PDB file of C-alpha atoms in Angstrom:
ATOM      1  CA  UNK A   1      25.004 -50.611   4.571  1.00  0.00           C
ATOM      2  CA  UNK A   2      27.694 -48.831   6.962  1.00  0.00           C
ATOM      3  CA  UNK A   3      26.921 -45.852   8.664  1.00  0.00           C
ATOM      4  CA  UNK A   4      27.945 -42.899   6.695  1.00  0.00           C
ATOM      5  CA  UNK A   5      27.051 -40.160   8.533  1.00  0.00           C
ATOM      6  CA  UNK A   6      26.827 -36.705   7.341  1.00  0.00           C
ATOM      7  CA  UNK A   7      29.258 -34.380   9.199  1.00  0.00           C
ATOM      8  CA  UNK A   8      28.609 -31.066   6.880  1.00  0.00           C
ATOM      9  CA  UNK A   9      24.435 -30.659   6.764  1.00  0.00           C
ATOM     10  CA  UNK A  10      22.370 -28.285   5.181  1.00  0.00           C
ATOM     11  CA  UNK A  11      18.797 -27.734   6.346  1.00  0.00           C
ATOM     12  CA  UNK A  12      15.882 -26.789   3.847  1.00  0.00           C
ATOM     13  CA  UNK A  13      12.732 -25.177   5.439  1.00  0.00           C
ATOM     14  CA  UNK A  14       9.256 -25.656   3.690  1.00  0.00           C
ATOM     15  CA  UNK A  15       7.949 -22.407   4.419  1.00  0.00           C
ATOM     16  CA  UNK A  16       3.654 -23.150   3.784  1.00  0.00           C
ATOM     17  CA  UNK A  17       3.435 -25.745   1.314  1.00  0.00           C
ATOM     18  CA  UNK A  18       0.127 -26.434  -0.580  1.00  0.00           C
ATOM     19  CA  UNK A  19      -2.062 -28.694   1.619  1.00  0.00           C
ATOM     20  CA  UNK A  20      -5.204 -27.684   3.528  1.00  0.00           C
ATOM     21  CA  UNK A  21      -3.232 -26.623   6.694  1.00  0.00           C
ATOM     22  CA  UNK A  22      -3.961 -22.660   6.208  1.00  0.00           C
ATOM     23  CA  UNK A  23      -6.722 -23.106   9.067  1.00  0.00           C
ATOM     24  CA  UNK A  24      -4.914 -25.612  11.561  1.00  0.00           C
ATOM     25  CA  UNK A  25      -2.531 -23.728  12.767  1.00  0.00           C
ATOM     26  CA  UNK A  26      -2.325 -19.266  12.744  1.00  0.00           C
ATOM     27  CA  UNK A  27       1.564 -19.717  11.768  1.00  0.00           C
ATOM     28  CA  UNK A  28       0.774 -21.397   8.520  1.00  0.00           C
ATOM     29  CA  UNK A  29       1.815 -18.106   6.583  1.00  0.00           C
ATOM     30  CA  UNK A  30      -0.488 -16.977   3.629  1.00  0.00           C
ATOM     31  CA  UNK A  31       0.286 -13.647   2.036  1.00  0.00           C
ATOM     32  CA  UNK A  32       3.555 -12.971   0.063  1.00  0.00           C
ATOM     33  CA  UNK A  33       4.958 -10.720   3.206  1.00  0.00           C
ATOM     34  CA  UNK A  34       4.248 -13.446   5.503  1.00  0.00           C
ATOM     35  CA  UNK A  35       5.443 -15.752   3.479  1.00  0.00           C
ATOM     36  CA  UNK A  36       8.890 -14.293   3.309  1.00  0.00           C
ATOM     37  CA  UNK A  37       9.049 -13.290   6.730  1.00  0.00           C
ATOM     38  CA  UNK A  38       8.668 -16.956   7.790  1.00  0.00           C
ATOM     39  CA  UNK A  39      11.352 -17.847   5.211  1.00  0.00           C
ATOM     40  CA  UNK A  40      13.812 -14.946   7.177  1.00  0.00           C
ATOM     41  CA  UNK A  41      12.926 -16.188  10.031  1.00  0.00           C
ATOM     42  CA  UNK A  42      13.843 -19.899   9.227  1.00  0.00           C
ATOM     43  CA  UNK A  43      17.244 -18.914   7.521  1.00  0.00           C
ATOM     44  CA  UNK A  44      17.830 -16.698  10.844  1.00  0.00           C
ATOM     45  CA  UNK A  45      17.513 -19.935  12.792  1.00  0.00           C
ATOM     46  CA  UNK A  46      19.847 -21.843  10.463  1.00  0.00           C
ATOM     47  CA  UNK A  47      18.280 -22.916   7.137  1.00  0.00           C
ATOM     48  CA  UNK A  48      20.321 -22.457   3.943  1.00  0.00           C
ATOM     49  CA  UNK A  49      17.307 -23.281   1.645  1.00  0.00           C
ATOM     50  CA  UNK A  50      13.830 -21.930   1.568  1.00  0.00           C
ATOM     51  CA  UNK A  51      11.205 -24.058  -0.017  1.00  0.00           C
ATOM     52  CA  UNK A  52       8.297 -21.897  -1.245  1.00  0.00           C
ATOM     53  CA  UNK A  53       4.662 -22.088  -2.170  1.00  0.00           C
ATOM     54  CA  UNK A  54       2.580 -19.020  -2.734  1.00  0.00           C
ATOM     55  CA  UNK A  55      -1.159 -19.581  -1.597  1.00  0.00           C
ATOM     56  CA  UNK A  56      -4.299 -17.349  -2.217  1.00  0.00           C
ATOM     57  CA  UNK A  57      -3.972 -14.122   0.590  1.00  0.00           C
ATOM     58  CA  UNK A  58      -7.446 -14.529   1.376  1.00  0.00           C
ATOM     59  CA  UNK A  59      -8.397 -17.757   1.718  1.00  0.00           C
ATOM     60  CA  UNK A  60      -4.908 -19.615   1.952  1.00  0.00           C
ATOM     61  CA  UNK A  61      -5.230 -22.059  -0.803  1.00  0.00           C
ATOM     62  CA  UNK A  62      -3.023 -23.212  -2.888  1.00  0.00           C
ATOM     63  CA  UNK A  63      -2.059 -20.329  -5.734  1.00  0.00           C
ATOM     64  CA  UNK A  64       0.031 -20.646  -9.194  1.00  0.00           C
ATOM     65  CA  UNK A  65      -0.104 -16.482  -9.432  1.00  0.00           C
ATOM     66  CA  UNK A  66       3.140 -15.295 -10.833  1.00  0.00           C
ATOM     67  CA  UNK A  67       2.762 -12.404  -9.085  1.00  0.00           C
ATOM     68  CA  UNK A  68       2.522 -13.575  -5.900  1.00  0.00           C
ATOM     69  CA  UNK A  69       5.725 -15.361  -6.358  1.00  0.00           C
ATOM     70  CA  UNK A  70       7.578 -12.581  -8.110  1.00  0.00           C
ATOM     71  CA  UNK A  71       6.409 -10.609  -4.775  1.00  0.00           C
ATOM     72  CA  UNK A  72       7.737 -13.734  -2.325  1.00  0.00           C
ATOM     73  CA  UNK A  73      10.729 -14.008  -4.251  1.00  0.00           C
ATOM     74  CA  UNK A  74      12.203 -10.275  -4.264  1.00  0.00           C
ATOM     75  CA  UNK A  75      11.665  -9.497  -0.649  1.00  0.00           C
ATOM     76  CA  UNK A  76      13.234 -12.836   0.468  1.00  0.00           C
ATOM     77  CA  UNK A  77      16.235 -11.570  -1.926  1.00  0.00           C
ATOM     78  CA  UNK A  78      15.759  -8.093  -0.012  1.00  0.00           C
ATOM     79  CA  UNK A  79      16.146  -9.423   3.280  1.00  0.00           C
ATOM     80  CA  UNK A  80      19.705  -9.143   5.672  1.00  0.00           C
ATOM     81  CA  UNK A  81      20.268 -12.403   5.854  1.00  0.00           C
ATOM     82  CA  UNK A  82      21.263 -14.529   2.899  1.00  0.00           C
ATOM     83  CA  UNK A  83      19.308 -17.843   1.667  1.00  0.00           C
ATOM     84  CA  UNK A  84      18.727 -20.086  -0.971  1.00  0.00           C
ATOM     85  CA  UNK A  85      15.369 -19.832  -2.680  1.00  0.00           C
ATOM     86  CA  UNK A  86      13.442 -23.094  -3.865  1.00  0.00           C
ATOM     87  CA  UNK A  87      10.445 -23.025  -5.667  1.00  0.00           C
ATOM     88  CA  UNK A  88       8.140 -25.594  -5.821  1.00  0.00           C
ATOM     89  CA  UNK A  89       7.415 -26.432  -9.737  1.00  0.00           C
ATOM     90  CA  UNK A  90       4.776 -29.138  -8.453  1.00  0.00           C
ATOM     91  CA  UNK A  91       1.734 -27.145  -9.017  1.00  0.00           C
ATOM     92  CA  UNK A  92      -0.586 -27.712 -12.203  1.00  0.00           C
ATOM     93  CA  UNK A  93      -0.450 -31.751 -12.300  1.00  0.00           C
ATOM     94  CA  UNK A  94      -3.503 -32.123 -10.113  1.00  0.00           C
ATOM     95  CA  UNK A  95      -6.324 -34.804 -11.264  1.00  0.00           C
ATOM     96  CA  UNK A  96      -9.218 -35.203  -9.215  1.00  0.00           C
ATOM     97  CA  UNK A  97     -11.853 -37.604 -10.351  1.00  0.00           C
ATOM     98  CA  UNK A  98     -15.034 -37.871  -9.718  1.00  0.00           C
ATOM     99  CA  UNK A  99     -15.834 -40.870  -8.233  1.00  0.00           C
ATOM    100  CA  UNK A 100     -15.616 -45.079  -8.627  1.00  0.00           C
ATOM    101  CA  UNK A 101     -18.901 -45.203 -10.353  1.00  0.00           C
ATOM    102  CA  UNK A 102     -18.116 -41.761 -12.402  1.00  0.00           C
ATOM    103  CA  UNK A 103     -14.554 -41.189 -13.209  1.00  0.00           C
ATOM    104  CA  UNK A 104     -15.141 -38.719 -15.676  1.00  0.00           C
ATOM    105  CA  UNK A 105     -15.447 -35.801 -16.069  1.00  0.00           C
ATOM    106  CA  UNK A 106     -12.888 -34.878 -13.766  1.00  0.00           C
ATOM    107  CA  UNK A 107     -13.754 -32.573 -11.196  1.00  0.00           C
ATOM    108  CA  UNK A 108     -13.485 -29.505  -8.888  1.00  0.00           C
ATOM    109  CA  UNK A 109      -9.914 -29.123  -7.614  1.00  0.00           C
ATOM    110  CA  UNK A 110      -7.998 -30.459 -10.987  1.00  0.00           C
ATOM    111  CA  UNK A 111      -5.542 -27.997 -12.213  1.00  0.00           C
ATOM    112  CA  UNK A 112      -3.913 -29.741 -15.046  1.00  0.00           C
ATOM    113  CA  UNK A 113      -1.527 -27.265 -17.179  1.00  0.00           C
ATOM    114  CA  UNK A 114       1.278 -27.946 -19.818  1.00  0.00           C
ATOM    115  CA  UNK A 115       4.663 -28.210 -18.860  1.00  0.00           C
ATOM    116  CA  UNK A 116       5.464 -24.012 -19.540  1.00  0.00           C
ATOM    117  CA  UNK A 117       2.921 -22.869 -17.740  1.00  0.00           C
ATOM    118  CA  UNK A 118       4.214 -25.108 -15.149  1.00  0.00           C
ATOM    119  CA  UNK A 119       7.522 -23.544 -14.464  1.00  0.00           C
ATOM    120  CA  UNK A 120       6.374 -20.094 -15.812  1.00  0.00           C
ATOM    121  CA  UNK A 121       7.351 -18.704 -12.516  1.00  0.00           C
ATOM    122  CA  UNK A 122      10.778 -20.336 -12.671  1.00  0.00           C
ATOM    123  CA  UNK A 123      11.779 -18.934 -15.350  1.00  0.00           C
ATOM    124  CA  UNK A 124      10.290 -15.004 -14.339  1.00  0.00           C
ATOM    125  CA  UNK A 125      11.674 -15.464 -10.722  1.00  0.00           C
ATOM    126  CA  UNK A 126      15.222 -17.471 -11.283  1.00  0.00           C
ATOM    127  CA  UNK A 127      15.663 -19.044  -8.062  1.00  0.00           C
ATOM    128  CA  UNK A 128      18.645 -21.327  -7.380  1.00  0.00           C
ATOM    129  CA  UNK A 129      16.497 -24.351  -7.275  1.00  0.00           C
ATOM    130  CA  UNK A 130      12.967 -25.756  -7.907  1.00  0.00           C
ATOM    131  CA  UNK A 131      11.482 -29.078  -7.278  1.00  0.00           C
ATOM    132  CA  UNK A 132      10.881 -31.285  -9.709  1.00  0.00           C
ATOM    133  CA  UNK A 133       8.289 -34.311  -8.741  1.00  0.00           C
ATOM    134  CA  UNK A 134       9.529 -37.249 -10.620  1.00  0.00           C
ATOM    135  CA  UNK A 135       6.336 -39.491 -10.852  1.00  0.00           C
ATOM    136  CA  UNK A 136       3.007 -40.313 -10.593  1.00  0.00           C
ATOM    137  CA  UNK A 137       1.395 -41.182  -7.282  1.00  0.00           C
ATOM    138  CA  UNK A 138      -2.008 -41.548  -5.515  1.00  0.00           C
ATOM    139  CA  UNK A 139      -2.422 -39.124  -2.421  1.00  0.00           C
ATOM    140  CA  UNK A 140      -4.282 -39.448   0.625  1.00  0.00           C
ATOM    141  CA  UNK A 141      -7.579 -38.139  -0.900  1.00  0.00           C
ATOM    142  CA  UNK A 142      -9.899 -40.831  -2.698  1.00  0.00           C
ATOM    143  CA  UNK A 143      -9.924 -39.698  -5.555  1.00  0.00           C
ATOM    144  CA  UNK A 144      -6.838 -37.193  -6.088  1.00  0.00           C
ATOM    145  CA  UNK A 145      -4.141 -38.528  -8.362  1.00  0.00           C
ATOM    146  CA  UNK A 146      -0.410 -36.329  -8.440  1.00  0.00           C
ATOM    147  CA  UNK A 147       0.256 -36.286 -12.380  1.00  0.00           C
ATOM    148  CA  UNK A 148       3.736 -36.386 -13.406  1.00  0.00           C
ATOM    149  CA  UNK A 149       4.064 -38.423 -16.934  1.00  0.00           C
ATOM    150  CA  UNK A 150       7.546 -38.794 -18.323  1.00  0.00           C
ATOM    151  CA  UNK A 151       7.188 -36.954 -20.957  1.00  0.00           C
ATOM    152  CA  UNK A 152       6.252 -34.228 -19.068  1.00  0.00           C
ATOM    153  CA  UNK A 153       9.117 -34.802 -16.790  1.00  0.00           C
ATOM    154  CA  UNK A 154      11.368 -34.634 -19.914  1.00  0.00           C
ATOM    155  CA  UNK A 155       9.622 -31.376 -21.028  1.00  0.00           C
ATOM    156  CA  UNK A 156       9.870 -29.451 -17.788  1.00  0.00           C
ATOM    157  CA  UNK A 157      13.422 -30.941 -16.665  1.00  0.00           C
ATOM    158  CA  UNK A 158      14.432 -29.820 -20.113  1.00  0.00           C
ATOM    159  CA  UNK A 159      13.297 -26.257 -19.462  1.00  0.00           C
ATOM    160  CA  UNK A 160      14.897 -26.103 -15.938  1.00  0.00           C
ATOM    161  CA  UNK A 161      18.393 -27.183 -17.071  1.00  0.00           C
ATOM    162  CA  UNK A 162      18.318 -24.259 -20.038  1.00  0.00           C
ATOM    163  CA  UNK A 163      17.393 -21.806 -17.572  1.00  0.00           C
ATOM    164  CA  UNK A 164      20.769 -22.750 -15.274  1.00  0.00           C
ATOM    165  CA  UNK A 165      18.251 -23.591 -12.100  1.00  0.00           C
ATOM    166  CA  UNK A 166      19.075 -27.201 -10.540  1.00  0.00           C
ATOM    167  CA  UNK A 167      15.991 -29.229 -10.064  1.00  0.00           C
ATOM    168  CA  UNK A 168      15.551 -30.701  -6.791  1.00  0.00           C
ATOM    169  CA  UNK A 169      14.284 -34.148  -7.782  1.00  0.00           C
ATOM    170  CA  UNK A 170      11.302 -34.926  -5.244  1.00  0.00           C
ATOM    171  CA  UNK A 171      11.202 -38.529  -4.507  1.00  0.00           C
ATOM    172  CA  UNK A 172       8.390 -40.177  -3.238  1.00  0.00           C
ATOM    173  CA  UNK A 173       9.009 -43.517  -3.988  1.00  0.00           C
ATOM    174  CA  UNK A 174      11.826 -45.722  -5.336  1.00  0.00           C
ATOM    175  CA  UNK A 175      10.420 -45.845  -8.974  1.00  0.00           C
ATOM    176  CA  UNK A 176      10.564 -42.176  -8.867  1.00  0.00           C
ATOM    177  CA  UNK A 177      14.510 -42.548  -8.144  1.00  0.00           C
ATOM    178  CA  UNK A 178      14.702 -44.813 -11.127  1.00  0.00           C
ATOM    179  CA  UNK A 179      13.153 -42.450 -13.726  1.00  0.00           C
ATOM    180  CA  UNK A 180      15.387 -39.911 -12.122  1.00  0.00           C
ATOM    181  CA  UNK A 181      18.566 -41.832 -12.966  1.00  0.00           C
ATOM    182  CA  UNK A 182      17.018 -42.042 -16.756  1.00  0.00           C
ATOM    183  CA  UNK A 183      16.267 -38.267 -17.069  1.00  0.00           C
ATOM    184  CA  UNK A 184      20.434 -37.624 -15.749  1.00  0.00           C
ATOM    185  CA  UNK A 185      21.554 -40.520 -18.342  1.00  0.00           C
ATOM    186  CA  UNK A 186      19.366 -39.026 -21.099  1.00  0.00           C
ATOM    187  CA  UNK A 187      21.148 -35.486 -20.584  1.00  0.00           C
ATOM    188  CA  UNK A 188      17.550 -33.991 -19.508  1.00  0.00           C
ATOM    189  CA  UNK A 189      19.110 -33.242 -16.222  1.00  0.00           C
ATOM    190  CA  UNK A 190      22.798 -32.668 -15.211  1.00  0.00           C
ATOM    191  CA  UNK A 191      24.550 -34.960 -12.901  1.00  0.00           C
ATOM    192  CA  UNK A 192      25.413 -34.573  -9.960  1.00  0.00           C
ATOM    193  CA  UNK A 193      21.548 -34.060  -8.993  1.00  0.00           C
ATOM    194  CA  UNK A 194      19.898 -32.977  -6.215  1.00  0.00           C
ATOM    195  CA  UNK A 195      17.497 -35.806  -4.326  1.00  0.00           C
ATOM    196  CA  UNK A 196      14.478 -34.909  -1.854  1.00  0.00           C
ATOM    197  CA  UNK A 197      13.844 -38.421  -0.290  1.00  0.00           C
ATOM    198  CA  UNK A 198       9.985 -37.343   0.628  1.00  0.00           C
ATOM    199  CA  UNK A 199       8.943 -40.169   3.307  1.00  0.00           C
ATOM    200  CA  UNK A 200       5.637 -41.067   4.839  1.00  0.00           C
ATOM    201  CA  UNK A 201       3.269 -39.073   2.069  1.00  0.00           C
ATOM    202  CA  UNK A 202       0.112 -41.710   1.653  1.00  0.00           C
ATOM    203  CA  UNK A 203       0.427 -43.607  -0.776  1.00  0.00           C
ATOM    204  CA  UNK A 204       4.444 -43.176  -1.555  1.00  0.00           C
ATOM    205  CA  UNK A 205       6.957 -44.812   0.586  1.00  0.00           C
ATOM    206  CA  UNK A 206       6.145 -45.463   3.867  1.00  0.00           C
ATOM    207  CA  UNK A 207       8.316 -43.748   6.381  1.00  0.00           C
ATOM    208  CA  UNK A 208       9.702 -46.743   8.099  1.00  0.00           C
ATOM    209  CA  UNK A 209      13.851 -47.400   8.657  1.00  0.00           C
ATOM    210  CA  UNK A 210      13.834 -50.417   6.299  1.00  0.00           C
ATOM    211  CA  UNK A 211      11.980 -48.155   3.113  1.00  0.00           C
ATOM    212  CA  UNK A 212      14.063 -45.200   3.841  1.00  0.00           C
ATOM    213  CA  UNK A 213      17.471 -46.946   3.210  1.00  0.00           C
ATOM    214  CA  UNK A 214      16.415 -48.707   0.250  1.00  0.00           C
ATOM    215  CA  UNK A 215      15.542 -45.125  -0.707  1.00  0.00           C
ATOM    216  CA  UNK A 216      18.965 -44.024   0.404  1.00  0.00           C
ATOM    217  CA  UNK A 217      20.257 -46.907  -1.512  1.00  0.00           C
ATOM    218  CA  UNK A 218      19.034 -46.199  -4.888  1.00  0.00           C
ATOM    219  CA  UNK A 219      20.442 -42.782  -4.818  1.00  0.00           C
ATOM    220  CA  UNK A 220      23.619 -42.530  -6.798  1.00  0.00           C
ATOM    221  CA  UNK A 221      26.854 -41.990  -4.530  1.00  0.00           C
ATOM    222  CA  UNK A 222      27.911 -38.639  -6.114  1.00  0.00           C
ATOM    223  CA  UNK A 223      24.174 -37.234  -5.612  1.00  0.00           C
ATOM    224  CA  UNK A 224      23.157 -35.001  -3.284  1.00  0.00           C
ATOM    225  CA  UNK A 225      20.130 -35.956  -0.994  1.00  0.00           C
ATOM    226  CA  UNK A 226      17.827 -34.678   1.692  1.00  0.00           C
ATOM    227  CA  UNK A 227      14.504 -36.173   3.501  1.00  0.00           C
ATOM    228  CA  UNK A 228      11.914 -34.994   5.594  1.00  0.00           C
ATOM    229  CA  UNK A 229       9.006 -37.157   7.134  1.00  0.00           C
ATOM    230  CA  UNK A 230       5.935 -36.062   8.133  1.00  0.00           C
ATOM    231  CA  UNK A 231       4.275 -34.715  11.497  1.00  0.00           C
ATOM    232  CA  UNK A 232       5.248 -36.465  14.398  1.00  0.00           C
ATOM    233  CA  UNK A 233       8.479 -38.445  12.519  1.00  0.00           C
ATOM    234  CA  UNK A 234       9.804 -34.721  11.483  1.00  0.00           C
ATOM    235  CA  UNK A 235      12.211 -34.750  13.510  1.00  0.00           C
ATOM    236  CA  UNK A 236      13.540 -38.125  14.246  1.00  0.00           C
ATOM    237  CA  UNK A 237      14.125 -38.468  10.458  1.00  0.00           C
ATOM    238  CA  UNK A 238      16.503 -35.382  11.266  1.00  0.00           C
ATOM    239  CA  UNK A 239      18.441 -37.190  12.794  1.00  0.00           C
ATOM    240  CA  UNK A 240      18.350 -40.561  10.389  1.00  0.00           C
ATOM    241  CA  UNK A 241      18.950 -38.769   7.379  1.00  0.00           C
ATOM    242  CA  UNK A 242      21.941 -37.067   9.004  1.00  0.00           C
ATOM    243  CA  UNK A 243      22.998 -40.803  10.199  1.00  0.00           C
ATOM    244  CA  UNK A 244      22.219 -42.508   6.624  1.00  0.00           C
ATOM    245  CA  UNK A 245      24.545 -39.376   5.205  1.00  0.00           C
ATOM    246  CA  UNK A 246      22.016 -37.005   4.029  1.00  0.00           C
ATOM    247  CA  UNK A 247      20.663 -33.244   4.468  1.00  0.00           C
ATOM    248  CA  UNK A 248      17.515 -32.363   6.046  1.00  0.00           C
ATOM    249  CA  UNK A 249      13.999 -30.844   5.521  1.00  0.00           C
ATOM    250  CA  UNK A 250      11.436 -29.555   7.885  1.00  0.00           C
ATOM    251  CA  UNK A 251       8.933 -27.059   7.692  1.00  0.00           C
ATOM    252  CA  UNK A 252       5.227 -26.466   8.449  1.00  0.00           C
ATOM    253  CA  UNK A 253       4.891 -27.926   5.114  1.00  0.00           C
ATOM    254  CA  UNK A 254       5.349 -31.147   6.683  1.00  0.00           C
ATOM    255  CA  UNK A 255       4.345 -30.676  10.335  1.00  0.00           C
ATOM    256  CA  UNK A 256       3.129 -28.314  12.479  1.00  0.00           C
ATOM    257  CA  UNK A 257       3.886 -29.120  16.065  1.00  0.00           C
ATOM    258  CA  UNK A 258       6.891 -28.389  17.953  1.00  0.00           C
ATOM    259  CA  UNK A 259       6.017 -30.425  20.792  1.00  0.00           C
ATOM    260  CA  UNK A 260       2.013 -32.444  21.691  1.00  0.00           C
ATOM    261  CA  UNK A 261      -0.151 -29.743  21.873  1.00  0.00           C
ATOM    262  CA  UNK A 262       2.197 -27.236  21.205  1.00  0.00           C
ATOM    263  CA  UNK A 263       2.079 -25.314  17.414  1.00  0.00           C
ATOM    264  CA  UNK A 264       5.021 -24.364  15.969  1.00  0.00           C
ATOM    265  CA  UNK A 265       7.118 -22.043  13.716  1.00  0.00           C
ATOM    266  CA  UNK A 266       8.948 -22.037  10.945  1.00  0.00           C
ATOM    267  CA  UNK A 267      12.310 -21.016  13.250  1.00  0.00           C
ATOM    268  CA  UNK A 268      11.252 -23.105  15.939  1.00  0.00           C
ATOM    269  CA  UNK A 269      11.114 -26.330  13.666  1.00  0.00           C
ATOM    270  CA  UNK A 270      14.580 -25.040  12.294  1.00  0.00           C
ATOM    271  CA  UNK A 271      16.295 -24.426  15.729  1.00  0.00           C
ATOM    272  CA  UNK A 272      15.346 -28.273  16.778  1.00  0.00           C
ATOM    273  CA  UNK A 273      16.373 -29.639  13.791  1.00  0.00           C
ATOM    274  CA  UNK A 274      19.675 -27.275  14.232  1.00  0.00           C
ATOM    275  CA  UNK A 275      19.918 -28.810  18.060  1.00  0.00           C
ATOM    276  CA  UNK A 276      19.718 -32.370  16.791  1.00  0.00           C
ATOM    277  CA  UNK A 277      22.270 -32.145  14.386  1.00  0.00           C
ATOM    278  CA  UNK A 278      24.578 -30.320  16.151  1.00  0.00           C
ATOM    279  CA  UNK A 279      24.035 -32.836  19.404  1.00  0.00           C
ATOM    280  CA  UNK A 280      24.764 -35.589  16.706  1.00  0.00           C
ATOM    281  CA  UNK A 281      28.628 -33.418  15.868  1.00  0.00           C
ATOM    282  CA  UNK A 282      27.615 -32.696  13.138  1.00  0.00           C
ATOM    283  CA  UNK A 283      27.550 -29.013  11.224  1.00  0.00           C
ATOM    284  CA  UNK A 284      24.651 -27.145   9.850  1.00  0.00           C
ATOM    285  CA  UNK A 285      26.183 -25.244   6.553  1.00  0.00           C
ATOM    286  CA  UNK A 286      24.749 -22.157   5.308  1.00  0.00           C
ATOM    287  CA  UNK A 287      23.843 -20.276   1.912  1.00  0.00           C
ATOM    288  CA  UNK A 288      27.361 -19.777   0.397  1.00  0.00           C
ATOM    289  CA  UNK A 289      28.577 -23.303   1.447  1.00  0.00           C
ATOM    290  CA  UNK A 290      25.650 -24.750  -0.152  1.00  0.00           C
ATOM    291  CA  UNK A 291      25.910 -23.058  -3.605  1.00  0.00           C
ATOM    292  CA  UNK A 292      29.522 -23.988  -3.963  1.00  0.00           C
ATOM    293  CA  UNK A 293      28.900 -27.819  -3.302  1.00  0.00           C
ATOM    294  CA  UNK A 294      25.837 -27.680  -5.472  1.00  0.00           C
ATOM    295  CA  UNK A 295      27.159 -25.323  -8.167  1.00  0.00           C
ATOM    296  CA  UNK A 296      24.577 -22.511  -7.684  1.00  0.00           C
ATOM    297  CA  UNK A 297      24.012 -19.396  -8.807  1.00  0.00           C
ATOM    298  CA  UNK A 298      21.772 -16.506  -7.313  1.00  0.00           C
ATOM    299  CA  UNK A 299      20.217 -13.921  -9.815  1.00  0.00           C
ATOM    300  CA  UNK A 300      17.976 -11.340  -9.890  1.00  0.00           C
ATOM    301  CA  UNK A 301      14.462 -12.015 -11.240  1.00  0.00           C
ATOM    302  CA  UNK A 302      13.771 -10.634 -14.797  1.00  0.00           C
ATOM    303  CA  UNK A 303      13.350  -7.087 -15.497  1.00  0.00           C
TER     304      UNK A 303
END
């Protein structure tokens, strides 16, 4: 494969993210207004995409509360500074069973909802984009399987393309890629896509050079893609994804150290990333530039 690099580069920031970092680190934001203020503060630094969770303003799990993205959503839209919202769509496909000797029932922590439920929030909040995780997968936990069946896939990419907001297709392994390519050649979704090459999530594709270009190489050339590793490879897969031709992620979804020992920040993750491209010669593109090569539009939620 030459090297195609990536001379125009948009950054997305996962803002919080749904894992059980709320307690690792006090710039893991929780509420709604923190929330957004993180996201302001990451498209201050540079990022032209906000990827948003909502979590429980209490306790900082993991929420599916309409409100509390309707709340996210509107003062991120209130803010000075322009940026493209993304809202995860991944929540309400979690199994958890309970146990090699006793599968079933299933257990505390599964959240398994149909596929309008599932983007319920989508279609009361109207972002530009929201993810859409194209396959099954084991995660780290024992027993915790990510549910994504391909019917539900159909269903929900189905209900994203009526409502006019581009799916982000999240990636975690090259089969994903491949049912992606069916859902654009079945007319669920419209081509060009949008990829999120998601690297080094256990058990998906391992976040090593040789597994990320055979990712990059089963994306289709007039696609649109991004990547992001995890934790400690954050930000050298800044820079290979910017090499390989792609965009960029990071976030404190992904990682939440700036430096050994040191915690970071939304803006701080953005303003290395930023650094890294830029030392590369490349660009970092904002809001506007990013809705006219990905054919976005940015609306108001519903009345």
């Amino acid at each position: 494969m030459p090297l195609e690099m990536n001379r125009d580069v948009f950054i997305t920031c996962a803002v919080t993210g749904s894992g059980g970092t709320q307690d690792r680190s006090p710039h893991v934001p929780r509420s709604p207004e923190q929330i957004a203020e993180s996201a302001i503060a990451a498209a201050r630094a540079g990022a032209a995409i906000v990827h948003c969770h909502v979590r429980d303003p209490e306790t900082g799990a993991p929420a599916r509360d309409k409100a509390l993205y309707r709340e996210v959503t509107e003062r991120i839209r209130d803010a000075e500074i322009d940026v493209v919202l993304n809202l995860t769509a991944g929540m309400g496909g979690d199994m958890v069973f309970g146990g090699t000797e006793n599968p079933l029932p299933l257990v505390a922590g599964t959240d398994m909802i149909g596929a309008e439920e599932r983007v319920a929030h989508v279609a009361e909040c109207r972002p530009e984009i929201c993810t859409l995780d194209c396959g099954t997968m084991n995660f780290a936990e024992a027993d915790y399987v990510m549910t994504n069946t391909p019917g539900m896939l159909r269903a929900m990419g189905s209900m994203m393309t009526e409502m006019g907001v581009k799916p982000e297709i999240e990636a975690f392994d090259t089969g994903h890629l491949w049912l992606a390519k069916a859902l654009v050649e079945e007319g669920v979704l419209a081509t060009p896509a949008l990829v999120q090459l998601c690297m080094g999530v256990p058990w998906g594709a391992p976040d090593d050079l040789n597994t990320f270009l055979a990712m990059v190489n089963n994306v289709p050339k007039d696609w649109t893609w991004s990547a992001f590793s995890l934790g400690r490879h954050q930000m050298p897969f800044v820079a290979a994804s910017v090499l390989a031709g792609g965009h960029v992620r990071v976030g404190l979804e992904d990682n939440l150290w700036l430096d050994k020992g040191v915690l970071a920040t939304n803006a701080q993750l953005v303003e290395r990333a930023r650094g890294i491209i830029e030392g590369l010669g490349a660009t970092v593109i904002g809001p506007e530039a990013v809705r006219q090569r990905l054919g976005l539009e940015k609306r108001a939620p519903l009345a």
